[in-house]
XYZ file of C-alpha atoms in Angstrom:
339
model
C -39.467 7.501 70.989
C -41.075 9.534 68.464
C -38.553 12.185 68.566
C -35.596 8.980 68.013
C -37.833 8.305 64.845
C -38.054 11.620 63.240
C -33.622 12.074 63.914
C -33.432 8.826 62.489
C -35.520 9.208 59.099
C -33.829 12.907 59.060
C -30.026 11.057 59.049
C -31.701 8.205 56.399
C -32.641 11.569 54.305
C -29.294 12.891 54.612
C -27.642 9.962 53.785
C -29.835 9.114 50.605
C -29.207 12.714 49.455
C -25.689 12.013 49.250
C -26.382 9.365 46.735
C -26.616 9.055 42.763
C -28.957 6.549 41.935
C -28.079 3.430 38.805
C -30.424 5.023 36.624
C -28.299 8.565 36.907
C -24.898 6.599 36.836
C -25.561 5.073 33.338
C -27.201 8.445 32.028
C -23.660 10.213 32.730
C -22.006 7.201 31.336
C -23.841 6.666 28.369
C -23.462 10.735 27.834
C -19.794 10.818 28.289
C -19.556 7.717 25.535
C -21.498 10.108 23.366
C -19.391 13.361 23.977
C -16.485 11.346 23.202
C -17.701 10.217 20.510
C -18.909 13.451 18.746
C -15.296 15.041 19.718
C -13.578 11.790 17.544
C -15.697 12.642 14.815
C -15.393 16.692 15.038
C -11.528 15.773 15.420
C -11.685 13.633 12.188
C -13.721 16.269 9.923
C -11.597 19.034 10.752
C -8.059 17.777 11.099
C -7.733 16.686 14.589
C -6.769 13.529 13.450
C -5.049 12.219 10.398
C -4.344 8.563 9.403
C -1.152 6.911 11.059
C 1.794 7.009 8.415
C 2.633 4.424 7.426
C 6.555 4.405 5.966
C 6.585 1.165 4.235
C 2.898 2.186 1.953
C 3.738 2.463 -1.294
C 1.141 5.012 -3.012
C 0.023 4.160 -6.656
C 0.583 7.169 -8.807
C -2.455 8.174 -10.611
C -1.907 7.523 -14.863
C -3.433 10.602 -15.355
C -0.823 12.664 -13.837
C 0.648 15.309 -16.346
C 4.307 15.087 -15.143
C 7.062 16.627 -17.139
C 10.641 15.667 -15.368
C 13.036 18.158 -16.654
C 16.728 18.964 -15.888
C 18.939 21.422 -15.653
C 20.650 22.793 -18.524
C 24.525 21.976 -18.867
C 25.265 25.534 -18.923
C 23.511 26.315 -15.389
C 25.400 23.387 -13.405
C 29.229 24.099 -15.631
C 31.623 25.322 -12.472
C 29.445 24.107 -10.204
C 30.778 21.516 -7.279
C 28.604 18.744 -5.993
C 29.786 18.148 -2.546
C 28.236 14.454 -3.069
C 25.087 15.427 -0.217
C 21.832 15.383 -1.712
C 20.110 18.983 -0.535
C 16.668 19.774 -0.699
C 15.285 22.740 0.485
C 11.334 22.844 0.478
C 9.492 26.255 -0.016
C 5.449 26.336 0.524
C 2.750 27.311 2.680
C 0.555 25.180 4.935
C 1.556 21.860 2.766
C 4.856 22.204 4.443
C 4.140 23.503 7.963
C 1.365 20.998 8.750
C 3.474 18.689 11.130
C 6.430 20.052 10.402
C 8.125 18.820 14.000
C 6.639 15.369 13.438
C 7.471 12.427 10.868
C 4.041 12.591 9.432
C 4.999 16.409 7.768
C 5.769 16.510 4.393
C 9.006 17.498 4.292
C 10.244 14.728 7.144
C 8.222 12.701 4.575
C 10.787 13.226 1.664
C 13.644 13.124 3.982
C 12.832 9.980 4.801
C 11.880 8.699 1.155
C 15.119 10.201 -0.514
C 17.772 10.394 2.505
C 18.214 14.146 1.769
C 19.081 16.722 3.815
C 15.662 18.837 3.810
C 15.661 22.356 4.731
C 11.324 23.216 5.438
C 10.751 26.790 5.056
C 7.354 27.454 5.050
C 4.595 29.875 5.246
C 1.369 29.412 6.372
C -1.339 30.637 4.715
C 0.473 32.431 1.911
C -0.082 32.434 -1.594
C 2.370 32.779 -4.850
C 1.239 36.256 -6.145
C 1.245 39.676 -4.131
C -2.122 40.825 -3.033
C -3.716 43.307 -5.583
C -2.003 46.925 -5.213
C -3.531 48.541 -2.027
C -5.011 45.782 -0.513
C -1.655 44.090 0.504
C -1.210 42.971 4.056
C 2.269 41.801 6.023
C 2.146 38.172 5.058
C 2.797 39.410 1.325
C 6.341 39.859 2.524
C 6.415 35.687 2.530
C 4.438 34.844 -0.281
C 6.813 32.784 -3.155
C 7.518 35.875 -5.145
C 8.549 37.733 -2.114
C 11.133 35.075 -0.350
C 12.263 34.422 -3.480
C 13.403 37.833 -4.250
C 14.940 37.709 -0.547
C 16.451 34.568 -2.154
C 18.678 35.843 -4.808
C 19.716 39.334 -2.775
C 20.322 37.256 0.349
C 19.189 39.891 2.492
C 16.529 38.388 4.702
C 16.170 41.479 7.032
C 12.630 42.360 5.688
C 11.196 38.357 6.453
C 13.802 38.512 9.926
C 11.792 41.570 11.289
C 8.242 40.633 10.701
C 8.081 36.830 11.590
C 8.003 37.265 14.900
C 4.407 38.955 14.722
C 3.304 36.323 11.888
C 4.137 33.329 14.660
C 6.456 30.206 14.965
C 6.352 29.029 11.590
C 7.632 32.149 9.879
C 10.574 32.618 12.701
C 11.754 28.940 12.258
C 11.422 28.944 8.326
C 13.398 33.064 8.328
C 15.948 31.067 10.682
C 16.397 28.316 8.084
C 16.678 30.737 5.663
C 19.759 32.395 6.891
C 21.791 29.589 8.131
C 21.536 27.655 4.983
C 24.193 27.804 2.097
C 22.319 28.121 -1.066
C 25.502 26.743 -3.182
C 24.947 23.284 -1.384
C 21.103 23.530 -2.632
C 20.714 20.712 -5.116
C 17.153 20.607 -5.619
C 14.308 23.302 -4.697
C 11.045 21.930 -4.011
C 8.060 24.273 -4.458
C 4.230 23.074 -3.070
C 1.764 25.666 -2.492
C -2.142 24.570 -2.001
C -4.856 26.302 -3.827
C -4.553 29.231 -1.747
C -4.038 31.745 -4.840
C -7.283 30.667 -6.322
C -9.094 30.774 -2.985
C -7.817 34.317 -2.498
C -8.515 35.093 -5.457
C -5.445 36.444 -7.108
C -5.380 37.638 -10.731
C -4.608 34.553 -12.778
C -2.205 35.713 -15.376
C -1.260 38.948 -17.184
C -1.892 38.452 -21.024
C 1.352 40.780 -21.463
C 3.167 38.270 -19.521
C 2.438 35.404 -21.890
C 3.548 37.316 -24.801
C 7.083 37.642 -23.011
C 7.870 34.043 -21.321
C 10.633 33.802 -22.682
C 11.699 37.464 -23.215
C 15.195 38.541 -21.768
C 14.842 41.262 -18.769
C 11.079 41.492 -18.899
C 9.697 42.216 -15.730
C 6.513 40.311 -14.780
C 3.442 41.284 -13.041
C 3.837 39.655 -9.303
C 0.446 40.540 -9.000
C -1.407 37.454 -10.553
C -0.360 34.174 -10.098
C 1.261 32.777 -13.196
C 3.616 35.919 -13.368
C 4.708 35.721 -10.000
C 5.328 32.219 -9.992
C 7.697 32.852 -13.282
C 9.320 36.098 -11.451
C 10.500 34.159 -8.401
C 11.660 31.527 -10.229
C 13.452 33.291 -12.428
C 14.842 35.243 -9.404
C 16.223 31.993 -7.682
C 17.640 30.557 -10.896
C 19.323 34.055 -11.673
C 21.173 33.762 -8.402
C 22.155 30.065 -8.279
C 21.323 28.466 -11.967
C 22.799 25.224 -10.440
C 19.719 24.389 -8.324
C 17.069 22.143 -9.791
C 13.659 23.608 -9.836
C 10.619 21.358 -8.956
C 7.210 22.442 -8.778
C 4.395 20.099 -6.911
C 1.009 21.316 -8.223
C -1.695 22.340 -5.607
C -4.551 19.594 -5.043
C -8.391 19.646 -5.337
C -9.988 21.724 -2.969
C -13.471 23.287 -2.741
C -14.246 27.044 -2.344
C -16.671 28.940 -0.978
C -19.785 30.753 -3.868
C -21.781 34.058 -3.194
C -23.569 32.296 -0.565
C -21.239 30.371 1.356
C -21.837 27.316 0.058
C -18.669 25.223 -0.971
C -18.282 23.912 -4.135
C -15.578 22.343 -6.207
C -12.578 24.166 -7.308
C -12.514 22.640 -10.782
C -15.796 24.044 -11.437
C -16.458 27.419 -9.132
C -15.057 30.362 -11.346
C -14.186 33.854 -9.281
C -13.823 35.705 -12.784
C -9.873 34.611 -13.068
C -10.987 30.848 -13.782
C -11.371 27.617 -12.533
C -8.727 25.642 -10.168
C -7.952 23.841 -13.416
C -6.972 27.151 -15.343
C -4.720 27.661 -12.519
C -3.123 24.267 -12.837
C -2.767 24.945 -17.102
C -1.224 28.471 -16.193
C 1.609 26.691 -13.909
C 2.049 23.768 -16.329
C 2.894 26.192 -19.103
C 4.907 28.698 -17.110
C 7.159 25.255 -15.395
C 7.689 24.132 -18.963
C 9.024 27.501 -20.359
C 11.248 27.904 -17.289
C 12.417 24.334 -17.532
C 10.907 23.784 -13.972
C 10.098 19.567 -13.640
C 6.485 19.609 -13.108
C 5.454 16.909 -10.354
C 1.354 16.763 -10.963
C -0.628 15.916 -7.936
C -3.844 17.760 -9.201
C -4.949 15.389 -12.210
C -6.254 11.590 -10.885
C -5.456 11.984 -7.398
C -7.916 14.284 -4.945
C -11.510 14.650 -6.404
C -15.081 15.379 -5.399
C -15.830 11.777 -4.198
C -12.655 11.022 -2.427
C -11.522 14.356 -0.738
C -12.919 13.307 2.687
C -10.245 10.152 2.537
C -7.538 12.608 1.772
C -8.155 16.472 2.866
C -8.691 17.860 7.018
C -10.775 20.355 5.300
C -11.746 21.918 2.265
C -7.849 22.777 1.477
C -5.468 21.250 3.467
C -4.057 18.049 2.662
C -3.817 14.976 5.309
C -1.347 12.529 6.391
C -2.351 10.050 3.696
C -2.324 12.863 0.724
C 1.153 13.807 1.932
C 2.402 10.733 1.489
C 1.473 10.554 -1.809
C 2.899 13.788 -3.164
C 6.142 12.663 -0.899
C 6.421 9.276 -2.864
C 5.593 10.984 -6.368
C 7.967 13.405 -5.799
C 10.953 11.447 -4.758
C 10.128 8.633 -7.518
C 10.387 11.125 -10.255
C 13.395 13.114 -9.029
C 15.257 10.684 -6.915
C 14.099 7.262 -8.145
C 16.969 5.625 -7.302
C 16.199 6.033 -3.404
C 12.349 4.851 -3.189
C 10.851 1.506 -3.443
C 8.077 0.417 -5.927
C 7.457 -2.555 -4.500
């Protein structure tokens, strides 16, 4: 009898131990709602997720915005064919290669806004300048001044034989760059984020101011403002036709001596502020009779960059929409609503 007892409270205590008791259940529960929880908000601070886009919001242009629409001389377009198809090819960095499969990427964005053809060849993490001499890595190859000197020789062997290494993004954007036909270009659309500044490139060259609008001058690709105004000049030398539109970087913060980030408008690395860089590329655009599409001045700021940055750089799904809309309101504003 005894012995029946002691088997039967040993099978109760195997039984039990098989068990998780209420009070355990709704620990893991309640833990789990928290994990998730923490992961949606990790996702949301650094880029995870992005607002839904929305294709019927109509974004309200900031009056502040120092745009200057230009167009191209009668001289550059005289022999020049339109085949009646509005072409757009879009050169950048991460501005264009954030979603770049999906509707929510910029360049599906003004696609959709203008009912262009878009060509998206873009870079990540480039810049506009060439590193400083001797510090120079391979992803100077595709920084603006670089593909657009591939550009106007058409020989994109250099960019063909190093993307592979640099990942998807440069192999698809070298591929677009071969197959497309650079007389059927109507309009070139250049966005490149803050990423010169950050980097710290070499603002201008006073030399190069002197000579902006000096004949066969060659400019120092080296700071920013000169190599912005050599690859232009590169790409209008080859096909003068093409209209030249330049979408300024946004706000973005940067990071001081000790790591701490601060605002780009007011952190100085010696070459200026994020606003010298902006007054640079407003005054080179205007000499090259590039339109200047401002997205800088009104829009992202210290107080609002959490509704419209992933990070402290890169521009979300709401942001894109609004340089999308400003740019195909000011160059093609017969295809976009304002209502």
């Amino acid at each position: 009898m005894n012995r029946r007892k002691r088997r039967n409270r040993r099978d109760d205590h195997r039984s039990n131990s098989g068990r998780i008791s209420l009070p355990i259940i709704l620990l893991i529960v309640i833990l789990c709602f928290v994990a998730l929880f923490l992961g949606v908000i990790w996702k949301f601070q650094f880029g995870g997720i992005t607002v839904e886009y929305d294709p019927d919001y109509v974004p309200e242009i900031s009056l502040n915005a120092e745009d200057n629409v230009l167009y191209p001389l009668d001289a550059d377009t005289q022999g020049h064919e339109d085949d009646g198809v509005d072409t757009i090819l879009c050169l950048g960095n991460d501005v264009f290669s954030y979603d770049r499969d999906e509707e929510t990427g910029l360049s599906n964005m003004i696609a959709d806004m203008t009912g262009a053809t878009v060509y998206n060849v873009s870079f990540p993490g480039t810049t506009v300048a060439y590193a400083p001499l001797g510090s120079g890595t391979e992803i100077d190859t595709y920084s603006f001044v670089g593909v657009a000197k591939a550009i106007k020789s058409g020989d994109f062997s250099e960019l063909s034989s190093k993307a592979s290494d640099m990942g998807q993004d440069y192999v698809t954007s070298v591929d677009a760059l071969k197959s497309i036909d650079f007389n059927s270009i109507d309009t070139l659309c250049i966005m490149y984020d803050g990423n010169d500044y950050i980097q710290k490139r070499t603002l201008y060259n006073p030399t190069d101011v002197d000579n902006l609008l000096t004949s066969g001058y060659e400019f120092d690709e080296y700071t920013y403002m000169g190599a912005f105004v050599a690859g232009v000049k590169a790409i209008h030398e080859a096909y003068p036709h093409i209209r030249i539109v330049v979408n300024t970087f946004t706000y973005c913060t940067a990071p001081d001596e000790s790591g701490n980030m601060q605002p780009g408008d007011v952190l100085n690395y010696g070459n200026g502020t994020l606003t010298d860089y902006y007054g640079r590329l407003f005054q080179a655009s205007e000499t090259l009779n590039v339109s200047f599409i401002d997205d800088y001045m009104g829009f992202i700021t210290e107080s609002n960059s959490g509704e419209y940055l992933n990070d402290n750089i890169h521009i979300n799904v709401s942001a894109r929409q609004y340089v999308a809309y400003h740019f195909a309101l000011l160059i093609y504003p017969g295809k976009v609503s304002t209502d």
